[in-house]
CSV table of C-alpha atoms in Angstrom, one decimal:
chain,number,residue,atom,x,y,z
A,454,MET,CA,31.6,58.5,21.9
A,455,LEU,CA,28.0,58.7,23.3
A,456,GLN,CA,26.7,59.3,19.8
A,457,SER,CA,28.5,56.2,18.5
A,458,LYS,CA,27.0,54.1,21.3
A,459,LYS,CA,23.5,55.3,20.4
A,460,ILE,CA,24.1,54.5,16.7
A,461,ALA,CA,25.3,51.0,17.7
A,462,ALA,CA,22.3,50.5,19.9
A,463,VAL,CA,19.9,51.5,17.2
A,464,ALA,CA,21.7,49.2,14.7
A,465,ALA,CA,21.4,46.3,17.1
A,466,THR,CA,17.7,46.9,17.7
A,467,LEU,CA,17.1,46.9,13.9
A,468,PHE,CA,19.1,43.7,13.5
A,469,LEU,CA,17.1,42.0,16.2
A,470,ALA,CA,13.8,43.2,14.7
A,471,ALA,CA,14.9,41.8,11.3
A,472,ALA,CA,15.9,38.5,12.8
A,473,MET,CA,12.7,38.0,14.8
A,474,PRO,CA,10.6,36.6,11.9
A,475,ALA,CA,13.2,34.0,11.1
A,476,ARG,CA,13.4,33.0,14.8
A,477,ALA,CA,9.7,32.9,15.0
A,478,ALA,CA,9.5,30.6,12.0
A,479,ASP,CA,11.9,28.2,13.7
A,480,THR,CA,9.5,28.0,16.7
A,481,VAL,CA,6.3,27.6,14.7
A,482,SER,CA,5.7,23.9,14.3
A,483,ALA,CA,4.1,22.4,11.3
A,484,ASP,CA,1.3,21.1,13.5
A,485,ASP,CA,0.6,24.6,14.8
A,486,THR,CA,0.6,26.0,11.3
A,487,ALA,CA,-1.8,23.3,10.2
A,488,ARG,CA,-4.2,24.0,13.1
A,489,PHE,CA,-4.1,27.7,12.4
A,490,LEU,CA,-4.9,27.3,8.7
A,491,ALA,CA,-7.6,24.8,9.6
A,492,GLY,CA,-9.3,27.3,11.9
A,493,MET,CA,-8.3,25.4,15.1
A,494,PRO,CA,-6.3,27.0,18.0
A,495,PRO,CA,-2.6,26.3,17.9
A,496,SER,CA,-0.7,25.4,21.1
A,497,ALA,CA,-0.8,28.1,23.8
A,498,ASP,CA,2.9,29.0,23.4
A,499,SER,CA,2.9,29.2,19.6
A,500,PRO,CA,3.8,32.5,18.0
A,501,LEU,CA,0.6,32.1,16.0
A,502,THR,CA,-1.7,32.2,19.0
A,503,PRO,CA,-1.9,36.0,19.2
A,504,LEU,CA,-3.0,36.0,15.6
A,505,THR,CA,-6.1,34.0,16.5
A,506,ARG,CA,-7.5,37.3,18.0
A,507,ASP,CA,-7.7,38.7,14.5
A,508,PRO,CA,-11.4,38.9,13.4
A,509,ALA,CA,-10.4,37.5,10.0
A,510,TRP,CA,-9.1,34.3,11.7
A,511,GLN,CA,-12.1,34.0,14.0
A,512,ARG,CA,-14.5,34.3,11.0
A,513,HIS,CA,-12.4,31.7,9.2
A,514,ALA,CA,-12.6,29.3,12.2
A,515,ARG,CA,-16.4,29.7,12.3
A,516,PHE,CA,-16.6,29.0,8.6
A,517,PHE,CA,-14.5,25.8,8.8
A,518,ASP,CA,-16.2,24.6,12.0
A,519,ALA,CA,-19.5,24.7,10.1
A,520,ALA,CA,-18.2,23.3,6.8
A,521,PHE,CA,-16.3,20.4,8.3
A,522,GLY,CA,-19.1,19.7,10.8
A,523,GLN,CA,-21.6,19.3,8.0
A,524,LEU,CA,-19.2,17.2,6.0
A,525,GLU,CA,-18.6,14.9,8.9
A,526,GLN,CA,-22.3,14.4,9.5
A,527,ARG,CA,-23.2,14.1,5.8
A,528,GLN,CA,-20.4,11.9,4.5
A,529,LEU,CA,-17.2,11.2,6.4
A,530,SER,CA,-18.8,9.5,9.4
A,531,LYS,CA,-20.9,7.4,7.1
A,532,ILE,CA,-17.9,6.4,5.0
A,533,ARG,CA,-16.0,5.3,8.0
A,534,THR,CA,-18.9,3.1,9.1
A,535,TRP,CA,-19.1,1.7,5.6
A,536,ALA,CA,-15.4,1.0,5.6
A,537,ASP,CA,-15.4,-0.7,9.0
A,538,THR,CA,-18.2,-3.0,7.7
A,539,ASN,CA,-16.8,-3.8,4.2
A,540,LEU,CA,-13.0,-3.5,4.4
A,541,ALA,CA,-12.3,-6.1,7.0
A,542,ALA,CA,-8.6,-6.8,6.3
A,543,PRO,CA,-6.9,-3.6,5.3
A,544,ARG,CA,-3.3,-3.4,4.0
A,545,GLN,CA,-0.8,-1.1,5.5
A,546,THR,CA,-0.5,0.9,2.3
A,547,MET,CA,-3.1,2.8,0.4
A,548,PHE,CA,-2.7,4.2,-3.1
A,549,TYR,CA,-4.7,7.2,-4.3
A,550,MET,CA,-3.9,8.1,-7.9
A,551,PHE,CA,-5.3,11.4,-9.3
A,552,SER,CA,-6.0,12.5,-5.7
A,553,GLY,CA,-4.8,16.0,-5.5
A,554,PRO,CA,-4.3,16.9,-1.8
A,555,ASP,CA,-7.4,14.9,-0.8
A,556,PHE,CA,-6.3,13.3,2.5
A,557,LEU,CA,-9.9,13.6,3.8
A,558,TYR,CA,-11.3,10.7,1.8
A,559,ALA,CA,-8.1,8.7,1.9
A,560,ASN,CA,-8.4,8.7,5.7
A,561,ALA,CA,-12.1,8.1,5.7
A,562,PHE,CA,-12.0,5.0,3.5
A,563,TYR,CA,-8.7,3.6,4.7
A,564,GLY,CA,-8.3,5.0,8.2
A,565,LYS,CA,-6.4,1.8,9.3
A,566,ALA,CA,-3.6,2.3,6.7
A,567,THR,CA,-0.2,3.3,8.0
A,568,THR,CA,1.2,4.7,4.7
A,569,TYR,CA,-0.7,6.8,2.3
A,570,VAL,CA,0.6,7.5,-1.2
A,571,LEU,CA,-1.3,10.4,-3.0
A,572,SER,CA,-0.3,11.6,-6.5
A,573,ALA,CA,-1.5,14.1,-9.1
A,574,LEU,CA,-0.1,16.8,-11.3
A,575,GLU,CA,-0.7,19.6,-8.8
A,576,PRO,CA,2.5,21.1,-7.3
A,577,VAL,CA,3.7,20.4,-3.8
A,578,GLY,CA,4.8,23.9,-2.9
A,579,SER,CA,6.8,24.8,0.1
A,580,PRO,CA,6.0,24.3,3.8
A,581,PRO,CA,3.9,27.4,4.6
A,582,ASP,CA,5.6,30.0,6.8
A,583,LEU,CA,2.9,32.2,8.2
A,584,THR,CA,5.4,34.5,10.0
A,585,LYS,CA,6.3,35.9,6.6
A,586,LEU,CA,2.8,37.2,6.0
A,587,SER,CA,2.0,40.8,6.9
A,588,ARG,CA,-0.7,41.2,9.6
A,589,GLY,CA,-3.1,42.7,7.0
A,590,SER,CA,-2.7,39.8,4.5
A,591,ILE,CA,-3.6,36.9,6.8
A,592,GLY,CA,-7.3,37.3,6.1
A,593,SER,CA,-6.8,37.0,2.3
A,594,ALA,CA,-4.5,34.0,2.7
A,595,LEU,CA,-7.2,32.3,4.8
A,596,TYR,CA,-9.8,33.1,2.2
A,597,ASP,CA,-7.6,31.5,-0.4
A,598,ILE,CA,-7.6,28.3,1.6
A,599,GLU,CA,-11.4,28.4,1.9
A,600,ARG,CA,-11.8,28.9,-1.8
A,601,SER,CA,-9.4,26.1,-2.7
A,602,THR,CA,-11.2,23.6,-0.5
A,603,GLY,CA,-14.7,24.8,-1.4
A,604,THR,CA,-15.7,22.1,-4.0
A,605,ILE,CA,-14.4,19.1,-2.1
A,606,LEU,CA,-16.2,20.2,1.1
A,607,SER,CA,-19.4,20.6,-0.9
A,608,PHE,CA,-19.2,17.9,-3.6
A,609,SER,CA,-16.4,15.4,-2.4
A,610,PHE,CA,-14.0,16.3,-5.3
A,611,PHE,CA,-11.7,19.0,-6.5
A,612,ILE,CA,-12.5,20.7,-9.8
A,613,THR,CA,-9.2,20.3,-11.7
A,614,LYS,CA,-9.1,23.6,-13.6
A,615,LYS,CA,-10.1,25.6,-10.5
A,616,MET,CA,-7.6,23.8,-8.3
A,617,ARG,CA,-4.7,24.4,-10.7
A,618,THR,CA,-5.5,28.1,-10.7
A,619,ASP,CA,-6.0,28.3,-6.9
A,620,LEU,CA,-2.7,26.5,-6.2
A,621,HIS,CA,-0.7,28.9,-8.3
A,622,VAL,CA,-2.1,32.1,-7.0
A,623,GLY,CA,-2.3,33.7,-3.5
A,624,GLN,CA,0.2,33.8,-0.8
A,625,LEU,CA,0.1,30.1,0.1
A,626,GLY,CA,0.8,28.0,-3.0
A,627,GLY,CA,0.9,24.3,-3.7
A,628,THR,CA,-0.9,21.4,-2.1
A,629,LEU,CA,0.8,21.5,1.2
A,630,PRO,CA,-1.5,24.1,2.9
A,631,ILE,CA,-4.5,22.0,2.0
A,632,LEU,CA,-2.9,18.8,3.2
A,633,TYR,CA,-2.2,20.6,6.4
A,634,VAL,CA,-5.8,21.6,6.8
A,635,PHE,CA,-7.1,18.1,6.0
A,636,LEU,CA,-4.7,16.5,8.5
A,637,ALA,CA,-5.6,18.8,11.3
A,638,ARG,CA,-9.4,18.6,10.6
A,639,SER,CA,-9.0,14.8,10.6
A,640,GLY,CA,-7.7,14.9,14.1
A,641,LYS,CA,-4.1,14.2,13.2
A,642,THR,CA,-1.0,15.7,14.8
A,643,ILE,CA,1.8,16.5,12.4
A,644,ARG,CA,5.2,15.5,13.7
A,645,ASN,CA,7.6,16.1,10.8
A,646,VAL,CA,7.4,17.5,7.2
A,647,SER,CA,10.2,17.1,4.6
A,648,LEU,CA,10.4,17.7,0.9
A,649,VAL,CA,11.6,14.6,-0.9
A,650,ALA,CA,12.4,13.3,-4.4
A,651,LEU,CA,12.7,9.9,-5.9
A,652,ASP,CA,15.9,8.7,-7.5
A,653,ASP,CA,16.0,6.7,-10.7
A,654,LYS,CA,15.4,3.5,-8.7
A,655,GLY,CA,12.4,4.8,-6.8
A,656,ALA,CA,14.2,5.4,-3.5
A,657,VAL,CA,13.3,8.4,-1.4
A,658,ALA,CA,15.9,11.1,-1.2
A,659,THR,CA,16.0,14.5,0.5
A,660,GLU,CA,18.7,15.9,-1.7
A,661,ASN,CA,20.8,15.2,-4.9
A,662,ALA,CA,18.0,13.2,-6.5
A,663,GLY,CA,18.6,14.8,-9.9
A,664,LYS,CA,17.1,17.6,-11.9
A,665,ASN,CA,14.3,15.6,-13.4
A,666,ALA,CA,13.4,13.6,-10.2
A,667,THR,CA,9.8,13.2,-9.1
A,668,ARG,CA,9.2,15.7,-6.3
A,669,GLY,CA,7.0,15.3,-3.3
A,670,VAL,CA,6.6,15.7,0.4
A,671,ARG,CA,6.7,13.2,3.3
A,672,ILE,CA,4.6,14.0,6.3
A,673,LEU,CA,4.8,12.0,9.5
A,674,PHE,CA,1.7,12.3,11.7
A,675,ALA,CA,-0.2,10.5,14.4
A,676,GLY,CA,-3.9,10.2,15.4
A,677,SER,CA,-5.4,10.0,18.9
A,678,ASP,CA,-3.8,6.6,19.4
A,679,GLY,CA,-0.3,8.0,19.0
A,680,VAL,CA,0.6,5.5,16.2
A,681,GLU,CA,2.9,7.2,13.8
A,682,LYS,CA,1.9,7.1,10.1
A,683,THR,CA,3.3,8.4,6.9
A,684,LEU,CA,1.7,10.5,4.1
A,685,TYR,CA,3.4,10.9,0.8
A,686,TYR,CA,2.2,13.3,-1.9
A,687,PHE,CA,4.0,13.3,-5.2
A,688,SER,CA,3.5,15.8,-8.0
A,689,THR,CA,3.8,13.6,-11.1
A,690,ASP,CA,2.4,12.9,-14.6
A,691,LEU,CA,0.4,9.6,-14.5
A,692,SER,CA,0.0,9.3,-18.2
A,693,ASN,CA,2.0,6.5,-20.0
A,694,PRO,CA,4.9,8.8,-21.1
A,695,GLY,CA,4.9,10.4,-17.6
A,696,VAL,CA,5.1,7.3,-15.5
A,697,LYS,CA,7.6,5.7,-17.9
A,698,ALA,CA,9.9,8.7,-17.6
A,699,SER,CA,9.7,8.8,-13.8
A,700,SER,CA,10.4,6.3,-11.0
A,701,PHE,CA,7.1,6.9,-9.2
A,702,LEU,CA,5.7,3.4,-9.9
A,703,LYS,CA,9.0,1.8,-8.8
A,704,PHE,CA,8.6,3.6,-5.5
A,705,CYS,CA,5.0,2.4,-5.2
A,706,GLU,CA,6.0,-1.1,-6.0
A,707,THR,CA,8.2,-1.2,-2.9
A,708,LEU,CA,5.1,-0.6,-0.8
A,709,SER,CA,2.7,-3.0,-2.6
A,710,PRO,CA,0.4,-4.8,-2.3
A,711,GLY,CA,-1.8,-2.1,-1.0
A,712,ASN,CA,-5.4,-0.9,-1.3
A,713,SER,CA,-6.5,1.6,-3.8
A,714,LEU,CA,-9.0,4.5,-3.9
A,715,ILE,CA,-10.1,6.0,-7.2
A,716,LYS,CA,-12.6,8.8,-7.1
A,717,SER,CA,-13.6,11.6,-9.5
A,718,ALA,CA,-10.7,10.6,-11.8
A,719,SER,CA,-12.0,12.3,-15.0
A,720,TYR,CA,-12.3,8.8,-16.6
A,721,LEU,CA,-8.6,9.0,-17.4
A,722,LEU,CA,-8.2,5.3,-16.7
A,723,HIS,CA,-10.7,4.6,-19.5
A,724,SER,CA,-8.0,5.9,-21.9
A,725,GLY,CA,-5.2,3.9,-23.5
A,726,ASN,CA,-2.9,6.7,-22.6
A,727,PHE,CA,-3.2,5.7,-18.9
A,728,SER,CA,-2.9,1.9,-19.3
A,729,THR,CA,0.4,1.7,-17.4
A,730,VAL,CA,-0.9,3.1,-14.2
A,731,ARG,CA,-4.2,1.2,-14.7
A,732,ASN,CA,-2.3,-2.1,-15.0
A,733,PHE,CA,-0.2,-1.2,-11.9
A,734,ILE,CA,-3.3,-0.6,-9.8
A,735,LEU,CA,-4.8,-3.9,-10.9
A,736,ALA,CA,-1.6,-5.9,-10.2
A,737,ASN,CA,-0.7,-4.3,-6.9
A,738,SER,CA,-4.0,-3.8,-5.1
A,739,ALA,CA,-5.7,-6.2,-2.7
A,740,THR,CA,-8.8,-4.1,-2.8
A,741,ILE,CA,-10.0,-1.2,-5.1
A,742,VAL,CA,-12.7,1.2,-4.0
A,743,GLN,CA,-13.8,3.3,-6.9
A,744,ASP,CA,-16.7,5.1,-8.5
A,745,ASP,CA,-17.3,4.6,-12.2
A,746,SER,CA,-14.7,7.2,-13.2
A,747,GLY,CA,-12.1,4.6,-12.2
A,748,ILE,CA,-11.0,1.4,-14.0
A,749,PRO,CA,-13.5,0.2,-16.5
A,750,LEU,CA,-15.1,-3.1,-15.5
A,751,ALA,CA,-14.0,-4.7,-18.7
A,752,ASP,CA,-10.4,-4.3,-17.6
A,753,PHE,CA,-10.8,-6.5,-14.6
A,754,ASP,CA,-10.2,-10.3,-15.0
A,755,PRO,CA,-13.4,-11.7,-13.4
A,756,ARG,CA,-11.5,-14.9,-12.5
A,757,LYS,CA,-9.3,-12.8,-10.2
A,758,TRP,CA,-11.7,-10.4,-8.7
A,759,ARG,CA,-14.9,-10.4,-6.7
A,760,PHE,CA,-17.2,-7.4,-7.1
A,761,PHE,CA,-19.4,-5.7,-4.5
A,762,PRO,CA,-21.5,-2.9,-6.0
A,763,PHE,CA,-23.1,-0.2,-3.8
A,764,GLY,CA,-25.5,2.6,-4.6
A,765,HIS,CA,-26.9,3.4,-8.0
A,766,TYR,CA,-25.2,3.6,-11.4
A,767,ALA,CA,-26.8,6.5,-13.3
A,768,GLY,CA,-24.0,6.7,-15.9
A,769,PRO,CA,-21.5,9.5,-16.3
A,770,ILE,CA,-22.5,13.2,-16.2
A,771,GLY,CA,-22.7,15.1,-19.4
A,772,GLU,CA,-19.2,16.4,-19.3
A,773,PHE,CA,-17.9,12.9,-19.9
A,774,PRO,CA,-19.8,11.6,-23.0
A,775,GLY,CA,-19.0,8.1,-24.3
A,776,ARG,CA,-18.1,6.6,-20.9
A,777,TYR,CA,-21.3,4.8,-20.1
A,778,GLN,CA,-20.7,1.1,-19.3
A,779,PRO,CA,-23.4,-1.4,-19.9
A,780,GLN,CA,-21.6,-4.0,-17.8
A,781,TYR,CA,-21.5,-1.6,-14.9
A,782,ALA,CA,-25.3,-1.0,-15.3
A,783,ASP,CA,-25.9,-4.8,-15.3
A,784,LEU,CA,-23.6,-5.3,-12.2
A,785,PHE,CA,-25.4,-2.6,-10.3
A,786,ARG,CA,-28.8,-4.2,-10.7
A,787,ARG,CA,-27.8,-6.3,-7.7
A,788,SER,CA,-26.2,-3.5,-5.7
A,789,GLN,CA,-26.4,-2.9,-2.0
A,790,PRO,CA,-27.7,0.5,-0.7
A,791,MET,CA,-25.3,3.1,0.7
A,792,ASP,CA,-26.3,6.3,2.6
A,793,PHE,CA,-23.7,8.8,1.4
A,794,GLY,CA,-22.8,10.5,-1.9
A,795,ILE,CA,-19.5,10.3,-3.7
A,796,GLY,CA,-17.9,11.4,-6.9
A,797,TYR,CA,-19.3,13.4,-9.7
A,798,ARG,CA,-22.8,12.1,-9.0
A,799,TRP,CA,-22.5,13.6,-5.6
A,800,ARG,CA,-26.1,13.2,-4.4
A,801,SER,CA,-26.5,10.1,-2.4
A,802,PHE,CA,-29.4,8.7,-4.4
A,803,GLU,CA,-27.4,8.6,-7.6
A,804,SER,CA,-23.9,7.8,-6.4
A,805,ASN,CA,-22.1,4.5,-7.1
A,806,LEU,CA,-19.2,2.8,-5.4
A,807,LEU,CA,-17.6,-0.5,-6.4
A,808,LEU,CA,-15.5,-2.5,-4.0
A,809,SER,CA,-13.4,-5.0,-5.9
A,810,VAL,CA,-11.5,-7.6,-3.9
A,811,GLN,CA,-8.6,-9.5,-5.5
A,812,LEU,CA,-8.9,-13.3,-4.9
A,813,PRO,CA,-6.0,-15.2,-3.4
A,814,ALA,CA,-3.9,-17.0,-6.0
A,815,ASP,CA,-5.1,-20.4,-4.9
A,816,GLN,CA,-8.8,-19.4,-5.4
A,817,THR,CA,-8.4,-17.7,-8.8
A,818,GLY,CA,-10.8,-19.1,-11.3
A,819,GLN,CA,-12.6,-21.4,-8.8
A,820,ILE,CA,-15.6,-19.2,-8.3
A,821,ASP,CA,-17.6,-16.8,-10.4
A,822,ALA,CA,-16.4,-13.4,-9.2
A,823,THR,CA,-19.2,-11.5,-10.8
A,824,PRO,CA,-22.6,-11.4,-9.2
A,825,ALA,CA,-24.2,-10.9,-12.6
A,826,ALA,CA,-23.3,-14.3,-14.0
A,827,GLU,CA,-25.7,-14.2,-17.0
A,828,PRO,CA,-25.3,-11.4,-19.5
A,829,PRO,CA,-28.4,-9.4,-20.3
A,830,PRO,CA,-30.3,-10.5,-23.5
A,831,GLN,CA,-29.5,-7.2,-25.1
A,832,LYS,CA,-27.5,-4.0,-24.5
A,833,PRO,CA,-29.4,-1.8,-22.1
A,834,SER,CA,-30.3,1.6,-23.3
A,835,ARG,CA,-28.5,4.5,-21.6
A,836,PRO,CA,-30.7,6.1,-19.0
A,837,ARG,CA,-31.4,9.7,-19.3
A,838,ARG,CA,-31.1,11.4,-16.0
A,839,PRO,CA,-30.6,15.0,-15.1
A,840,ARG,CA,-26.9,15.7,-14.3
A,841,PRO,CA,-26.0,17.6,-11.2
A,842,SER,CA,-24.5,21.0,-11.4
A,843,PRO,CA,-22.9,23.0,-8.6
A,844,PRO,CA,-24.4,26.2,-7.4
A,845,GLN,CA,-23.6,28.8,-10.0
A,846,SER,CA,-23.4,31.5,-7.5
A,847,ARG,CA,-20.1,30.2,-6.3
A,848,GLY,CA,-18.5,30.8,-9.6
A,849,PHE,CA,-17.0,27.4,-9.9
A,850,LEU,CA,-15.5,26.2,-13.2
A,851,TRP,CA,-16.4,22.7,-14.2
A,852,PHE,CA,-14.3,19.8,-15.1
A,853,GLY,CA,-11.4,19.2,-17.4
A,854,ARG,CA,-8.2,17.4,-16.5
């Protein structure tokens, strides 16, 4: 009888030990997970707090403290100042096509938005559960996060080929871990995370949306002011066949008009195969902030838009031949200075940014919306400037979407 009790006691102990990770997962909030991945201390009573004594996490925290501190000083604070000066009447919604998980710049440019819609091909993944990682594997998981965010922290954009590889390998896959990091490092508190899909009418569903539904994630979060905001990220094909087969643009239309950000978009919107999403952005945006990889100037109706160029147009880098725009060059002869770099020309002295503001319907055609009213006497020759290249020691792949 005594032997039977001992066996039962051992069995109960083993059962409780096996159940502990699942119970721990229930008590680890998404916000604590985000803070831990971002190298920021989670709440004092979080099951993740003991893991912050791991030397691997402490090294990770120091690395991100330095990287985000430099980014804040070099770019993000300057972008927020620029946005406060030039984006006086923001809409509640901002669209960021071809974004990847780049909440950092969405928030920097349109920090007053209440709904953010990000979209790209990259997969969403599952909400990360750090309790399922072995103690010895935490360091490698954190290093994967550092590697996945390396180029955007250094150059303001993701390198597509590299990101696709990074998001499919390692122990924390998909865009969600990176979204978590960027939300936490932007001073946001995550309140709720749910995987969602769009039905054929563009309505958000959490289940039974159909096998071919567009999949995404909805994150509710708040800043220091406590105002709750919503971030959507959808994994979707934005080419003409892709958007016509999905209900993504139907969903976006329910939130329009909004403001749009287009940055480091591989010049895809210059292609006829992306005309549907290009036309959607033009029809449903009150303002568009973009570098020259966004919508070609020739596709804007100058009777409906007013243009405000900033920085310097040096033409596309060598990886994108044939995308030079003489009209852009002419427009930027009257540009205003800016003190931060953005896009593929990531050095501040050769970056360009175009703010396009859609005129109210009753003003359309009444004023000349283009500062360069007179066309140049002849087509300007394409300037030959050295193109930037990232440090080779990091082993980064270059572009290709």
